[in-house]
Amino acid sequence: MVTYSPAHFEEPGVEVMHAPMQAQPLSTPVTMISSDIDANHIPLHLFHGPESCISPRGIPPFIHK
């Protein structure tokens, strides 16, 4: 999957991107459809695996052996 990211939003330093998630580990995306507002709380947990994998729930991804 290819996504467009403008140059002024690019951040090559992984540590810089991880710092806000570690400092504030709860995200609340808010959306509005018609006249309804919906807010969802999403915990942010980083998993630092052997290949720098990140899991949405902090659980290592399943690895076939």
Tab-separated table of N, CA and C in Angstrom:
chain	number	residue	atom	x	y	z
A	1	MET	N	0.845	-1.179	0.000
A	1	MET	CA	0.000	0.000	0.000
A	1	MET	C	0.889	1.241	0.000
A	2	VAL	N	0.656	2.107	-0.931
A	2	VAL	CA	1.435	3.334	-1.044
A	2	VAL	C	0.562	4.502	-0.609
A	3	THR	N	1.091	5.318	0.279
A	3	THR	CA	0.363	6.509	0.719
A	3	THR	C	1.206	7.744	0.441
A	4	TYR	N	0.538	8.846	0.226
A	4	TYR	CA	1.232	10.105	-0.033
A	4	TYR	C	1.480	10.823	1.282
A	5	SER	N	2.705	11.242	1.492
A	5	SER	CA	3.068	12.015	2.671
A	5	SER	C	3.873	13.224	2.210
A	6	PRO	N	3.326	14.441	2.379
A	6	PRO	CA	4.073	15.632	1.969
A	6	PRO	C	5.405	15.723	2.715
A	7	ALA	N	6.390	16.273	2.054
A	7	ALA	CA	7.740	16.355	2.623
A	7	ALA	C	7.766	17.052	3.978
A	8	HIS	N	6.917	18.066	4.188
A	8	HIS	CA	6.959	18.792	5.458
A	8	HIS	C	6.348	17.986	6.613
A	9	PHE	N	5.734	16.818	6.331
A	9	PHE	CA	5.213	15.949	7.388
A	9	PHE	C	6.108	14.735	7.633
A	10	GLU	N	7.123	14.535	6.815
A	10	GLU	CA	7.981	13.365	6.959
A	10	GLU	C	8.857	13.475	8.203
A	11	GLU	N	9.007	12.348	8.899
A	11	GLU	CA	9.871	12.275	10.078
A	11	GLU	C	10.656	10.972	9.990
A	12	PRO	N	11.950	11.045	9.639
A	12	PRO	CA	12.731	9.815	9.499
A	12	PRO	C	13.123	9.181	10.835
A	13	GLY	N	13.083	9.941	11.920
A	13	GLY	CA	13.495	9.412	13.219
A	13	GLY	C	12.370	8.672	13.926
A	14	VAL	N	12.515	7.344	14.035
A	14	VAL	CA	11.489	6.530	14.688
A	14	VAL	C	11.318	6.946	16.148
A	15	GLU	N	12.410	7.283	16.819
A	15	GLU	CA	12.334	7.682	18.224
A	15	GLU	C	11.464	8.922	18.394
A	16	VAL	N	11.547	9.836	17.440
A	16	VAL	CA	10.752	11.065	17.499
A	16	VAL	C	9.266	10.738	17.381
A	17	MET	N	8.914	9.766	16.530
A	17	MET	CA	7.512	9.375	16.367
A	17	MET	C	7.001	8.583	17.569
A	18	HIS	N	7.871	7.813	18.206
A	18	HIS	CA	7.460	7.003	19.356
A	18	HIS	C	7.292	7.833	20.625
A	19	ALA	N	8.025	8.928	20.760
A	19	ALA	CA	8.007	9.729	21.992
A	19	ALA	C	6.605	10.189	22.390
A	20	PRO	N	5.785	10.765	21.500
A	20	PRO	CA	4.439	11.181	21.921
A	20	PRO	C	3.553	10.003	22.332
A	21	MET	N	3.728	8.842	21.674
A	21	MET	CA	2.924	7.667	22.030
A	21	MET	C	3.295	7.142	23.410
A	22	GLN	N	4.563	7.264	23.778
A	22	GLN	CA	4.990	6.810	25.095
A	22	GLN	C	4.612	7.825	26.169
A	23	ALA	N	4.631	9.106	25.834
A	23	ALA	CA	4.289	10.152	26.804
A	23	ALA	C	2.786	10.213	27.070
A	24	GLN	N	1.974	10.018	26.046
A	24	GLN	CA	0.512	10.063	26.164
A	24	GLN	C	-0.054	8.811	25.499
A	25	PRO	N	-0.108	7.674	26.202
A	25	PRO	CA	-0.472	6.406	25.565
A	25	PRO	C	-1.970	6.182	25.339
A	26	LEU	N	-2.759	7.242	25.279
A	26	LEU	CA	-4.182	7.091	24.982
A	26	LEU	C	-4.551	8.059	23.869
A	27	SER	N	-5.101	7.522	22.791
A	27	SER	CA	-5.502	8.334	21.645
A	27	SER	C	-7.026	8.407	21.608
A	28	THR	N	-7.567	9.546	21.190
A	28	THR	CA	-9.013	9.706	21.073
A	28	THR	C	-9.357	10.335	19.729
A	29	PRO	N	-9.492	9.497	18.690
A	29	PRO	CA	-9.933	10.050	17.413
A	29	PRO	C	-11.408	10.442	17.489
A	30	VAL	N	-11.727	11.603	16.965
A	30	VAL	CA	-13.108	12.104	16.978
A	30	VAL	C	-13.554	12.286	15.536
A	31	THR	N	-14.713	11.717	15.205
A	31	THR	CA	-15.261	11.848	13.860
A	31	THR	C	-16.672	12.405	13.941
A	32	MET	N	-17.101	13.002	12.828
A	32	MET	CA	-18.463	13.539	12.768
A	32	MET	C	-19.108	13.075	11.472
A	33	ILE	N	-20.241	12.408	11.597
A	33	ILE	CA	-21.020	11.963	10.453
A	33	ILE	C	-22.397	12.582	10.587
A	34	SER	N	-22.786	13.353	9.593
A	34	SER	CA	-24.038	14.130	9.651
A	34	SER	C	-23.975	15.036	10.865
A	35	SER	N	-24.849	14.824	11.827
A	35	SER	CA	-24.841	15.664	13.027
A	35	SER	C	-24.396	14.884	14.263
A	36	ASP	N	-23.903	13.661	14.069
A	36	ASP	CA	-23.461	12.827	15.187
A	36	ASP	C	-21.947	12.902	15.358
A	37	ILE	N	-21.510	13.048	16.606
A	37	ILE	CA	-20.084	13.052	16.929
A	37	ILE	C	-19.760	11.732	17.611
A	38	ASP	N	-18.668	11.111	17.185
A	38	ASP	CA	-18.248	9.834	17.743
A	38	ASP	C	-16.796	9.956	18.191
A	39	ALA	N	-16.521	9.576	19.436
A	39	ALA	CA	-15.158	9.593	19.973
A	39	ALA	C	-14.820	8.197	20.475
A	40	ASN	N	-13.653	7.704	20.104
A	40	ASN	CA	-13.217	6.367	20.509
A	40	ASN	C	-11.855	6.459	21.178
A	41	HIS	N	-11.722	5.807	22.320
A	41	HIS	CA	-10.451	5.783	23.042
A	41	HIS	C	-9.648	4.572	22.576
A	42	ILE	N	-8.422	4.817	22.161
A	42	ILE	CA	-7.557	3.750	21.666
A	42	ILE	C	-6.236	3.791	22.430
A	43	PRO	N	-5.928	2.729	23.207
A	43	PRO	CA	-4.639	2.695	23.899
A	43	PRO	C	-3.511	2.455	22.896
A	44	LEU	N	-2.392	3.121	23.106
A	44	LEU	CA	-1.236	2.988	22.221
A	44	LEU	C	-0.121	2.267	22.971
A	45	HIS	N	0.216	1.076	22.509
A	45	HIS	CA	1.300	0.299	23.110
A	45	HIS	C	2.278	-0.064	22.006
A	46	LEU	N	3.547	0.188	22.225
A	46	LEU	CA	4.574	-0.153	21.246
A	46	LEU	C	5.225	-1.470	21.624
A	47	PHE	N	5.369	-2.346	20.653
A	47	PHE	CA	6.093	-3.594	20.843
A	47	PHE	C	7.383	-3.496	20.049
A	48	HIS	N	8.500	-3.586	20.716
A	48	HIS	CA	9.801	-3.509	20.052
A	48	HIS	C	10.313	-4.930	19.853
A	49	GLY	N	9.993	-5.496	18.706
A	49	GLY	CA	10.398	-6.857	18.393
A	49	GLY	C	11.729	-6.904	17.671
A	50	PRO	N	12.107	-8.088	17.253
A	50	PRO	CA	13.399	-8.250	16.586
A	50	PRO	C	13.480	-7.498	15.260
A	51	GLU	N	12.351	-7.249	14.636
A	51	GLU	CA	12.340	-6.513	13.372
A	51	GLU	C	11.622	-5.177	13.525
A	52	SER	N	11.613	-4.648	14.733
A	52	SER	CA	10.943	-3.384	15.045
A	52	SER	C	9.461	-3.409	14.697
A	53	CYS	N	8.811	-4.532	14.946
A	53	CYS	CA	7.372	-4.655	14.688
A	53	CYS	C	6.596	-3.857	15.721
A	54	ILE	N	5.482	-3.306	15.299
A	54	ILE	CA	4.601	-2.595	16.206
A	54	ILE	C	3.239	-3.260	16.147
A	55	SER	N	2.713	-3.607	17.298
A	55	SER	CA	1.409	-4.247	17.370
A	55	SER	C	0.407	-3.267	17.956
A	56	PRO	N	-0.826	-3.213	17.425
A	56	PRO	CA	-1.809	-2.262	17.952
A	56	PRO	C	-2.195	-2.519	19.400
A	57	ARG	N	-2.036	-3.756	19.881
A	57	ARG	CA	-2.395	-4.064	21.261
A	57	ARG	C	-1.179	-4.372	22.122
A	58	GLY	N	-0.020	-4.145	21.606
A	58	GLY	CA	1.187	-4.420	22.372
A	58	GLY	C	1.544	-5.887	22.429
A	59	ILE	N	0.894	-6.727	21.615
A	59	ILE	CA	1.138	-8.162	21.608
A	59	ILE	C	2.042	-8.485	20.423
A	60	PRO	N	3.090	-9.265	20.633
A	60	PRO	CA	3.947	-9.608	19.498
A	60	PRO	C	3.144	-10.303	18.404
A	61	PRO	N	3.421	-9.997	17.149
A	61	PRO	CA	2.701	-10.670	16.066
A	61	PRO	C	3.042	-12.146	16.028
A	62	PHE	N	2.113	-12.956	15.548
A	62	PHE	CA	2.323	-14.396	15.448
A	62	PHE	C	3.420	-14.671	14.436
A	63	ILE	N	4.371	-15.483	14.824
A	63	ILE	CA	5.490	-15.807	13.943
A	63	ILE	C	5.467	-17.305	13.667
A	64	HIS	N	5.448	-17.681	12.391
A	64	HIS	CA	5.485	-19.095	12.014
A	64	HIS	C	6.889	-19.629	12.225
A	65	LYS	N	6.978	-20.832	12.777
A	65	LYS	CA	8.288	-21.454	12.988
A	65	LYS	C	8.414	-22.673	12.124
